[in-house]
Short mmCIF file of C-alpha atoms in Angstrom, two decimals:
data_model
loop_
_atom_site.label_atom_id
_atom_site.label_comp_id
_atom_site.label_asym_id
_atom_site.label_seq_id
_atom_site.Cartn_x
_atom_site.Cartn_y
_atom_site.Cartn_z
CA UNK H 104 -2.54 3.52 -2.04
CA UNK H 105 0.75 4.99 -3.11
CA UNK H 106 4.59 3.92 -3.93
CA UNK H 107 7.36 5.82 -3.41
CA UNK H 108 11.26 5.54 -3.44
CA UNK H 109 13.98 5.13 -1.24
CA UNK H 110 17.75 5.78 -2.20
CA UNK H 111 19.55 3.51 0.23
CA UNK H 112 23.00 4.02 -1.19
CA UNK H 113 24.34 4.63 -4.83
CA UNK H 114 22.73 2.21 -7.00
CA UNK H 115 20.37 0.57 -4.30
CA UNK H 116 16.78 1.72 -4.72
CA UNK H 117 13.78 0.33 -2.79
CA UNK H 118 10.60 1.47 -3.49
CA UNK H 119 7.70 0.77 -1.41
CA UNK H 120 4.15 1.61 -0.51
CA UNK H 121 1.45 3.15 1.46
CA UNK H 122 -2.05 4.04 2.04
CA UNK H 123 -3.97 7.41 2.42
CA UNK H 124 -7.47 8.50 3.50
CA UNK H 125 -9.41 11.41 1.37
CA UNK H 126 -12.20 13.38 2.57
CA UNK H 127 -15.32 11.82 0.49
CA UNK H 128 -16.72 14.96 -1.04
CA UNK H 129 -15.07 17.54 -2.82
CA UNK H 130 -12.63 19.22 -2.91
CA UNK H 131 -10.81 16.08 -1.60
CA UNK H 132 -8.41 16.66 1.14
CA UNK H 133 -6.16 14.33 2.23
CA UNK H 134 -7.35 13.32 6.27
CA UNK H 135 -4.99 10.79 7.19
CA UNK H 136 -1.44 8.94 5.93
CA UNK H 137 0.42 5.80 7.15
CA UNK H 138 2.53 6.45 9.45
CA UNK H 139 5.48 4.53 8.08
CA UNK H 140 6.14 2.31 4.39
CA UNK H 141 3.93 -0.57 4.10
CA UNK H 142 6.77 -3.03 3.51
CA UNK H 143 7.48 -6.93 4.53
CA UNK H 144 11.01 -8.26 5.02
CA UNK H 145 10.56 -10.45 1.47
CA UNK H 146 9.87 -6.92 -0.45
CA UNK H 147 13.67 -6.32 0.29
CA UNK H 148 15.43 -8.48 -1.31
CA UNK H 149 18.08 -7.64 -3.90
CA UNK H 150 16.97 -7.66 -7.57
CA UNK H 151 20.12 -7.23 -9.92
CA UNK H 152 19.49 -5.37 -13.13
CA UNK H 153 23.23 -4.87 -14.36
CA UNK H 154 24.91 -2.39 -11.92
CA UNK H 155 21.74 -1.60 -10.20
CA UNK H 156 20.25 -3.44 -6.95
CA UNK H 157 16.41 -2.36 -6.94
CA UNK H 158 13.26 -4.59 -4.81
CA UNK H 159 10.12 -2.59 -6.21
CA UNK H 160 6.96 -3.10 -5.36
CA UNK H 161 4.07 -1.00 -6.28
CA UNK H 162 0.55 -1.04 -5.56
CA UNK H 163 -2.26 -1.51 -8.31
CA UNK H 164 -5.27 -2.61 -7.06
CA UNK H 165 -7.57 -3.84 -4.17
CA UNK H 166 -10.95 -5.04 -2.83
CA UNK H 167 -12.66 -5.17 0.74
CA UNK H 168 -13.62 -8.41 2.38
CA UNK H 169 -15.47 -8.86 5.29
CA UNK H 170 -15.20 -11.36 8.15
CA UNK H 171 -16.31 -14.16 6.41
CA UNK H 172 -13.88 -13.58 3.39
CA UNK H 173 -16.60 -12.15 1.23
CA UNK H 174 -16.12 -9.43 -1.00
CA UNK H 175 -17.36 -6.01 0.61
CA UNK H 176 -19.55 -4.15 -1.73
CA UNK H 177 -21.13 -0.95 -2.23
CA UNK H 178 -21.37 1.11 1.03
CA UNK H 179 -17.95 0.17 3.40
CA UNK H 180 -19.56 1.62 6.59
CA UNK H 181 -23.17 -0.41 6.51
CA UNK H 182 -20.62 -4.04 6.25
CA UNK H 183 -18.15 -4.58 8.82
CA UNK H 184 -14.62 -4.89 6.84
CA UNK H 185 -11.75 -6.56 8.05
CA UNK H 186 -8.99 -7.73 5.32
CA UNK H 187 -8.01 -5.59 2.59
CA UNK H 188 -6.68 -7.87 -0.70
CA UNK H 189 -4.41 -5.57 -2.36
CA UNK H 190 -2.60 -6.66 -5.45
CA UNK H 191 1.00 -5.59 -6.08
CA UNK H 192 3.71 -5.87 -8.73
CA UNK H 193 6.64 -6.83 -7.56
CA UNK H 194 10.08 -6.19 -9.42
CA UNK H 195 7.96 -5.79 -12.83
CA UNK H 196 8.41 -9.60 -12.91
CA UNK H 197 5.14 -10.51 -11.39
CA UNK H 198 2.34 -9.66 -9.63
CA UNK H 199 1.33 -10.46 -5.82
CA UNK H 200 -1.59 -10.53 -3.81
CA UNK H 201 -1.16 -9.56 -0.04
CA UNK H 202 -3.59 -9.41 2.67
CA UNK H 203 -3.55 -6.62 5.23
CA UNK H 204 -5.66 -6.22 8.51
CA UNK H 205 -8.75 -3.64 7.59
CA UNK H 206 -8.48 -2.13 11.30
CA UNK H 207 -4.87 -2.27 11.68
CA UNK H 208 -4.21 -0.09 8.99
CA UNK H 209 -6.46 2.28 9.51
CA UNK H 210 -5.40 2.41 13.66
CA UNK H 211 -1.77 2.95 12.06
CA UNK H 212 -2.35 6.27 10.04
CA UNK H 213 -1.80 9.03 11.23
CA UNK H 214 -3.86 12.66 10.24
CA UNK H 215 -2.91 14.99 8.63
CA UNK H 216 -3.84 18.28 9.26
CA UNK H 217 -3.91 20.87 6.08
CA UNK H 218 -5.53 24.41 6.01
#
């Protein structure tokens, strides 16, 4: 996972975040990206530090479960995943734990293709 930045308008900064796939062996190339920010309509709310409006979030870690809720451990592609936890900070006032759909995300990325 990865954040980035987006300069709305002069003061106004959102920063968001997404998810890419490496190649498992080195050196590690990067195979596929999502396609667009992984964002949810709460993320953008305004968050007024003096004459700056920021919403940040910003990945930091995550874990694998499988159908049953279970953490996934070990080898990912013997165990069937399906939700990833991924814990985020959000507006370096807290932190947040949000659940995305294993499959879904991966179906949304897109390759990339690098020589």
């Amino acid at each position: 996972f990865f954040h980035s930045i987006i300069d709305v308008c002069k003061n106004n900064r959102y920063y968001f975040f997404g998810a890419y796939i490496f190649t498992n062996h080195q050196p590690f190339k990067l195979i596929k990206i999502s396609n667009q920010p992984i964002i949810s309509d709460d993320f953008f709310v305004d968050f007024n530090r003096g004459t700056y409006n920021w919403s940040i979030v910003f990945p930091m870690s995550y874990y694998i479960e499988d159908d049953y809720g279970n953490p996934v451990r070990g080898n990912h592609i013997t165990i069937k995943p399906n939700k990833i936890v991924l814990s985020v900070g959000y507006n370096d006032t807290k932190a947040l734990l949000i659940k995305l759909d294993f499959n879904n995300l991966i179906d949304s990325m897109i390759s990339v293709k690098c020589d």
